Amino acid sequence: MTVLATRKDLMIVNMGPHHPSMHGVLRLIITLDGEDVIDCEPILGYLHRGMEKIAENRTIIQYLPYVTRWDYLATMFTEAITVNGPEQLGNIQVPKRARYIRVIMLELSRIASHLLWLGPFMADIGAQTPFFYIFRERELIYDLFEAATGMRMMHNYFRIGGVAADLPHGWIDKCLDFCDYFLTGVAEYQKLITRNPIFLERVEGVGVVGGEEAINWGLSGPMLRASGIQWDLRKVDHYECYDEFDWDVQWQKEGDSLSRYLVRIGEMTESIKIIQQALEGIPGGPYENLEARRFDKAKDSDWNDFDYRFLSKKTSPTFELSKQELYVRVEAPKGELGVFLIGDRSAFPWRWKIRPPGFINLQILPQLVKRMKLADIMTILGSIDIIMGEVDR
């Protein structure tokens, strides 16, 4: 009688680029020994659109609608970084009201991003209910965005020296109502998820990153703060007007997937605190700095000239970027979103280098999944929180 020999060789599996819980088009080539992961190689570039090159032949105003397509779940942050660079190059002051409006929009965007991280992350590890719950709150945030900017996702709202439009009548009261409602929603999530024994079994001690290791890999955002490093650019760089509000940096010291979940849940409640303070203390005054128009290089069009009558009533403002280098950064929901900008005394940037948080946080994935089980890959990848639009640019 022939005895079947068990095969000892390793198996190579393709995960993605169209895996249901891949959060975009990411492909992982995984080497398996049974259920154990021996090696993992991420393959990027399926969503590369040449965003940095496009920036080099567009004015900043023309480029603004493009940037919302990097991290399309936290679009306000990509707009903020795009206008912050030229503002610092031209030393343009932003009115206080505009700064407050920006902070409110950024924090609402942070909550929306964390919500759309939480739902799919829970679905990845087998909990379907939160996935439907998060859309309830997220829709309310998008309603607020739509009322203020006219768009639900790709807002095109930030401008050099301020914002595109003032807050509509009644918006502040509506936003305050949302804040009160959302705090009950967060309490509901915590009751449903945080002490759930099945959830804890899946995330506790999975994908552990130490503090020193996180710094060496260049991690940022919740990935860094979950490893015991209290580093938040809103406290470090004092951009916009974050130092005028009372809030705390959320951090944990275990460095596992559970810590990353707790940091993000904590950040949502802190964002609500910031929004409430900003709404109650929002000053009057202009919502954009009209002085910024002095950088406008467009010639005055005559009533009867061809441009005015047939091309456009109002030419797009072009700001001359002075000949210097600059690195600007903001604390996006996923980590440090930065842009390295080189001006060349023209309306176009000479170089526009994006530092996306997702791309740098993703580097540590192969190391985290080695010697883990196959099912843990989705838990670890989900806890990193990547959006392929900004990873591939």
Coordinates of C-alpha atoms in Angstrom, one line a residue:
M1 CA 0.0 0.0 0.0
T2 CA 1.4 3.4 -1.0
V3 CA 1.6 6.0 1.8
L4 CA 1.0 9.6 0.8
A5 CA 4.1 11.7 1.5
T6 CA 3.4 15.1 3.1
R7 CA 5.0 17.9 1.2
K8 CA 7.4 20.1 3.1
D9 CA 8.0 22.8 0.6
L10 CA 6.8 26.4 1.1
M11 CA 3.7 27.8 -0.7
I12 CA 3.7 31.2 -2.3
V13 CA 0.4 33.0 -2.3
N14 CA -0.8 36.3 -4.0
M15 CA -2.9 38.4 -1.8
G16 CA -4.5 41.2 -3.8
P17 CA -4.4 43.5 -5.7
H18 CA -8.2 42.9 -5.6
H19 CA -8.5 41.3 -2.2
P20 CA -11.8 42.5 -0.5
S21 CA -9.9 43.7 2.6
M22 CA -6.9 45.2 0.9
H23 CA -8.0 48.8 1.3
G24 CA -7.1 49.7 -2.3
V25 CA -5.0 48.0 -4.9
L26 CA -2.1 46.6 -2.9
R27 CA -0.6 43.3 -3.7
L28 CA 1.2 41.1 -1.2
I29 CA 3.3 38.1 -2.2
I30 CA 3.3 35.9 0.8
T31 CA 5.4 32.8 1.5
L32 CA 3.6 30.4 3.7
D33 CA 4.7 27.3 5.7
G34 CA 1.2 25.9 6.4
E35 CA -0.5 28.8 8.2
D36 CA 2.7 30.5 9.3
V37 CA 4.0 33.5 7.3
I38 CA 7.6 33.1 6.4
D39 CA 8.0 36.2 4.1
C40 CA 5.8 39.0 2.8
E41 CA 6.6 41.3 -0.1
P42 CA 4.3 44.3 -0.8
I43 CA 4.0 45.3 -4.5
L44 CA 3.0 49.0 -5.0
G45 CA 2.3 51.2 -7.9
Y46 CA -1.1 50.1 -9.2
L47 CA -2.6 53.5 -8.4
H48 CA 0.4 55.7 -9.4
R49 CA -0.8 58.8 -11.3
G50 CA 2.3 61.0 -11.3
M51 CA 0.9 63.5 -8.8
E52 CA 4.3 65.1 -8.1
K53 CA 5.0 65.6 -11.8
I54 CA 1.6 67.1 -12.4
A55 CA 2.3 69.7 -9.7
E56 CA 5.3 71.0 -11.6
N57 CA 3.2 72.3 -14.5
R58 CA 0.2 73.6 -12.6
T59 CA -0.3 76.8 -10.5
I60 CA -1.2 76.1 -6.9
I61 CA -4.9 77.0 -7.5
Q62 CA -5.1 74.7 -10.5
Y63 CA -3.4 71.9 -8.5
L64 CA -5.8 72.1 -5.5
P65 CA -8.5 69.8 -7.0
Y66 CA -5.8 67.2 -7.7
V67 CA -4.5 66.9 -4.2
T68 CA -7.8 65.6 -2.7
R69 CA -7.1 62.5 -4.7
W70 CA -4.0 61.5 -2.6
D71 CA -5.7 60.5 0.6
Y72 CA -9.3 60.6 -0.5
L73 CA -10.7 60.0 3.0
A74 CA -9.0 63.0 4.6
T75 CA -9.1 65.5 1.8
M76 CA -8.9 68.6 4.0
F77 CA -5.4 67.7 5.1
T78 CA -4.0 67.4 1.5
E79 CA -5.5 70.8 0.7
A80 CA -4.0 72.3 3.9
I81 CA -0.5 71.2 3.1
T82 CA -0.9 72.5 -0.5
V83 CA -1.7 76.0 0.6
N84 CA 0.5 76.1 3.7
G85 CA 3.7 75.9 1.6
P86 CA 3.0 78.9 -0.7
E87 CA 1.7 80.9 2.4
Q88 CA 5.1 80.4 4.1
L89 CA 7.1 81.1 1.0
G90 CA 5.2 84.4 0.4
N91 CA 4.9 85.2 4.1
I92 CA 1.1 85.5 3.7
Q93 CA -0.8 86.0 7.0
V94 CA -4.1 84.1 7.4
P95 CA -6.9 85.9 9.2
K96 CA -7.9 84.4 12.6
R97 CA -11.4 83.5 11.5
A98 CA -10.0 81.6 8.5
R99 CA -7.6 79.7 10.8
Y100 CA -10.4 78.7 13.1
I101 CA -12.5 77.5 10.2
R102 CA -9.5 75.5 8.9
V103 CA -9.1 73.8 12.3
I104 CA -12.8 72.9 12.5
M105 CA -12.7 71.4 8.9
L106 CA -9.4 69.5 9.6
E107 CA -10.7 67.9 12.8
L108 CA -14.0 66.9 11.2
S109 CA -12.0 65.4 8.4
R110 CA -9.8 63.5 10.9
I111 CA -13.0 62.0 12.5
A112 CA -14.4 61.0 9.1
S113 CA -11.0 59.3 8.2
H114 CA -10.8 57.5 11.6
L115 CA -14.4 56.3 11.2
L116 CA -13.7 54.9 7.8
W117 CA -10.7 53.2 9.2
L118 CA -12.7 51.7 12.1
G119 CA -15.5 50.1 10.0
P120 CA -13.4 48.1 7.5
F121 CA -10.8 47.2 10.2
M122 CA -13.6 45.6 12.3
A123 CA -15.0 43.9 9.1
D124 CA -11.6 42.5 8.4
I125 CA -11.4 40.8 11.7
G126 CA -14.9 39.5 11.5
A127 CA -17.2 42.1 13.1
Q128 CA -19.8 43.4 10.6
T129 CA -22.0 45.6 12.8
P130 CA -19.6 48.6 13.3
F131 CA -19.1 48.8 9.6
F132 CA -22.7 49.9 9.2
Y133 CA -22.7 52.0 12.3
I134 CA -19.8 54.2 11.2
F135 CA -21.6 55.3 8.0
R136 CA -24.3 56.8 10.2
E137 CA -21.9 59.4 11.8
R138 CA -19.8 59.8 8.7
E139 CA -22.8 60.9 6.6
L140 CA -23.5 63.6 9.1
I141 CA -19.9 64.9 8.8
Y142 CA -20.3 64.9 5.0
D143 CA -23.6 66.8 5.3
L144 CA -21.7 69.5 7.2
F145 CA -19.0 69.5 4.5
E146 CA -21.6 69.8 1.8
A147 CA -23.3 72.7 3.5
A148 CA -20.0 74.6 3.9
T149 CA -18.1 73.7 0.7
G150 CA -20.7 72.3 -1.7
M151 CA -18.9 69.0 -2.0
R152 CA -19.1 65.9 0.1
M153 CA -15.7 64.4 -0.5
M154 CA -13.4 66.4 -2.8
H155 CA -13.9 69.8 -1.3
N156 CA -11.5 72.2 -3.0
Y157 CA -12.1 74.6 0.0
F158 CA -8.7 75.9 1.2
R159 CA -7.2 78.9 -0.5
I160 CA -3.9 80.7 -0.2
G161 CA -4.5 83.1 2.6
G162 CA -7.8 81.6 3.9
V163 CA -10.7 79.5 2.7
A164 CA -13.0 79.7 -0.4
A165 CA -16.2 80.7 1.4
D166 CA -17.4 81.7 4.9
L167 CA -19.5 79.3 7.0
P168 CA -23.2 79.5 6.0
H169 CA -25.9 80.7 8.4
G170 CA -26.8 78.1 11.0
W171 CA -23.8 75.9 10.3
I172 CA -22.1 76.4 13.7
D173 CA -25.2 75.4 15.6
K174 CA -25.6 72.3 13.3
C175 CA -22.0 71.4 14.0
L176 CA -22.4 71.8 17.7
D177 CA -25.4 69.5 17.6
F178 CA -23.3 66.9 15.7
C179 CA -20.5 67.1 18.4
D180 CA -23.0 66.3 21.2
Y181 CA -24.5 63.4 19.1
F182 CA -21.1 62.0 18.1
L183 CA -19.9 61.6 21.7
T184 CA -22.8 59.2 22.3
G185 CA -21.8 57.3 19.1
V186 CA -18.2 56.9 20.3
A187 CA -19.4 55.6 23.7
E188 CA -21.5 53.1 21.7
Y189 CA -18.4 51.9 19.8
Q190 CA -16.4 51.5 23.0
K191 CA -19.2 49.5 24.6
L192 CA -19.6 47.3 21.5
I193 CA -15.9 46.8 20.7
T194 CA -13.3 47.7 23.3
R195 CA -14.0 44.9 25.8
N196 CA -15.3 42.4 23.3
P197 CA -13.4 39.1 24.1
I198 CA -13.3 38.0 20.5
F199 CA -12.0 41.4 19.3
L200 CA -9.3 41.4 22.1
E201 CA -8.2 37.9 21.1
R202 CA -7.6 39.0 17.5
V203 CA -5.7 42.3 18.3
E204 CA -3.9 42.0 21.6
G205 CA -0.2 41.4 21.2
V206 CA -0.5 41.3 17.4
G207 CA 1.9 43.4 15.3
V208 CA 3.9 44.8 18.2
V209 CA 6.2 47.8 17.4
G210 CA 8.6 49.1 20.1
G211 CA 9.2 52.8 20.6
E212 CA 12.8 52.9 19.3
E213 CA 11.8 50.7 16.4
A214 CA 9.0 53.0 15.4
I215 CA 11.4 56.0 15.4
N216 CA 14.0 54.1 13.3
W217 CA 11.4 53.1 10.7
G218 CA 10.2 56.7 10.5
L219 CA 6.7 55.9 11.5
S220 CA 4.3 58.7 12.4
G221 CA 0.8 59.4 13.6
P222 CA -1.2 56.7 15.6
M223 CA 1.5 54.1 14.6
L224 CA 4.1 56.1 16.5
R225 CA 1.9 57.2 19.4
A226 CA 0.7 53.7 20.0
S227 CA 4.3 52.7 20.7
G228 CA 4.7 55.1 23.6
I229 CA 6.1 58.2 21.8
Q230 CA 4.1 61.4 22.5
W231 CA 4.7 63.1 19.2
D232 CA 1.9 65.1 17.6
L233 CA 2.7 67.8 15.1
R234 CA -0.2 69.9 16.2
K235 CA 1.7 70.3 19.6
V236 CA 5.2 70.4 18.0
D237 CA 4.8 72.8 15.1
H238 CA 2.0 75.0 16.5
Y239 CA 0.5 75.4 13.0
E240 CA -2.9 77.1 12.4
C241 CA -4.1 77.9 16.0
Y242 CA -4.0 74.6 17.8
D243 CA -2.2 76.0 20.8
E244 CA -5.3 78.1 21.6
F245 CA -7.3 75.0 22.5
D246 CA -7.2 72.7 25.4
W247 CA -6.6 69.1 24.3
D248 CA -4.3 66.1 25.0
V249 CA -2.1 63.9 22.8
Q250 CA -3.5 60.4 22.7
W251 CA -0.9 57.6 23.2
Q252 CA -0.4 54.0 24.4
K253 CA 2.7 52.2 25.3
E254 CA 2.1 48.6 24.2
G255 CA 2.6 49.2 20.5
D256 CA 0.2 46.4 19.3
S257 CA -2.9 46.6 17.1
L258 CA -5.1 47.2 20.2
S259 CA -3.1 50.2 21.1
R260 CA -3.5 51.7 17.6
Y261 CA -7.2 51.2 17.9
L262 CA -7.3 52.9 21.3
V263 CA -5.2 55.8 20.1
R264 CA -7.6 56.4 17.1
I265 CA -10.7 56.1 19.3
G266 CA -9.2 58.6 21.7
E267 CA -8.3 61.0 18.9
M268 CA -11.9 61.2 17.8
T269 CA -13.0 62.4 21.2
E270 CA -10.1 64.9 21.4
S271 CA -11.1 66.2 17.9
I272 CA -14.6 66.8 19.2
K273 CA -13.1 68.8 22.1
I274 CA -11.1 70.9 19.7
I275 CA -14.1 71.5 17.4
Q276 CA -16.4 72.5 20.3
Q277 CA -13.8 75.0 21.5
A278 CA -13.2 76.4 18.0
L279 CA -17.0 76.8 17.3
E280 CA -17.6 78.6 20.6
G281 CA -14.6 80.9 20.3
I282 CA -14.7 81.6 16.5
P283 CA -13.9 85.3 15.9
G284 CA -15.5 87.6 13.3
G285 CA -13.7 89.2 10.5
P286 CA -12.6 88.2 7.0
Y287 CA -12.3 84.6 5.9
E288 CA -9.5 85.2 3.5
N289 CA -6.5 87.5 3.2
L290 CA -7.1 89.8 0.3
E291 CA -3.5 90.9 0.6
A292 CA -2.6 87.6 -1.0
R293 CA -4.0 89.1 -4.3
R294 CA -0.8 91.2 -4.5
F295 CA 0.9 88.0 -5.7
D296 CA -1.5 87.8 -8.6
K297 CA 0.4 88.0 -11.8
A298 CA -2.7 88.1 -14.1
K299 CA -2.9 91.2 -16.2
D300 CA -5.9 93.5 -15.9
S301 CA -8.3 92.4 -18.6
D302 CA -10.1 95.1 -20.6
W303 CA -13.9 94.9 -20.9
N304 CA -13.7 94.4 -24.7
D305 CA -10.6 92.2 -25.0
F306 CA -10.8 88.6 -26.2
D307 CA -9.8 87.0 -23.0
Y308 CA -12.5 88.7 -21.0
R309 CA -15.4 88.1 -23.5
F310 CA -14.6 84.6 -24.6
L311 CA -12.2 82.8 -22.3
S312 CA -13.2 83.5 -18.7
K313 CA -14.6 86.3 -16.7
K314 CA -12.1 85.9 -14.0
T315 CA -8.6 84.5 -14.6
S316 CA -7.2 82.0 -12.2
P317 CA -4.9 83.8 -9.7
T318 CA -1.2 82.8 -10.2
F319 CA 1.1 83.2 -7.2
E320 CA 4.8 83.6 -7.9
L321 CA 6.8 81.1 -5.7
S322 CA 10.0 82.8 -4.6
K323 CA 13.3 81.0 -5.2
Q324 CA 13.8 79.0 -2.0
E325 CA 13.3 75.5 -0.6
L326 CA 10.7 74.6 2.1
Y327 CA 9.4 71.6 3.9
V328 CA 5.9 71.9 5.3
R329 CA 4.0 69.2 7.3
V330 CA 0.7 68.6 9.0
E331 CA -0.5 65.9 11.4
A332 CA -2.9 64.0 9.1
P333 CA -5.1 61.2 10.5
K334 CA -2.5 58.6 9.2
G335 CA 0.6 60.4 10.3
E336 CA 3.0 63.2 9.1
L337 CA 1.9 64.4 5.7
G338 CA 4.6 66.6 4.3
V339 CA 5.5 68.4 1.1
F340 CA 9.1 69.5 0.1
L341 CA 8.7 72.5 -2.2
I342 CA 11.2 74.3 -4.3
G343 CA 10.2 77.6 -5.8
D344 CA 11.8 79.1 -8.9
R345 CA 10.3 82.6 -9.3
S346 CA 7.5 81.3 -11.5
A347 CA 3.9 80.4 -10.9
F348 CA 4.8 76.6 -11.0
P349 CA 6.8 74.8 -8.3
W350 CA 10.2 73.6 -9.6
R351 CA 9.9 70.5 -7.4
W352 CA 7.0 69.2 -5.4
K353 CA 7.9 66.1 -3.3
I354 CA 5.2 64.5 -1.3
R355 CA 5.9 62.6 2.0
P356 CA 2.8 60.4 2.5
P357 CA 2.4 58.9 5.9
G358 CA 0.8 55.7 4.6
F359 CA 3.8 54.9 2.3
I360 CA 6.3 55.2 5.2
N361 CA 4.1 53.4 7.7
L362 CA 3.6 50.5 5.2
Q363 CA 7.4 49.8 5.1
I364 CA 7.2 47.9 8.4
L365 CA 4.5 45.5 7.3
P366 CA 6.8 42.7 6.1
Q367 CA 8.6 42.7 9.4
L368 CA 5.4 42.7 11.5
V369 CA 3.8 39.8 9.7
K370 CA 6.8 37.4 9.8
R371 CA 6.2 34.5 12.1
M372 CA 2.5 35.4 12.5
K373 CA -0.5 33.4 11.2
L374 CA -2.0 34.1 7.8
A375 CA -5.2 35.5 9.4
D376 CA -3.1 38.1 11.3
I377 CA -2.0 39.8 8.1
M378 CA -5.4 41.5 7.7
T379 CA -5.4 42.6 11.3
I380 CA -1.9 44.1 11.1
L381 CA -2.5 45.7 7.7
G382 CA -5.8 47.1 8.9
S383 CA -4.2 48.6 12.0
I384 CA -1.6 50.4 10.0
D385 CA -4.4 52.3 8.1
I386 CA -3.2 52.9 4.5
I387 CA -4.9 54.5 1.6
M388 CA -3.3 53.5 -1.7
G389 CA -4.0 56.9 -3.3
E390 CA -1.3 58.5 -1.2
V391 CA 1.0 55.5 -1.1
D392 CA 1.3 55.4 -4.9
R393 CA 0.6 59.1 -5.6

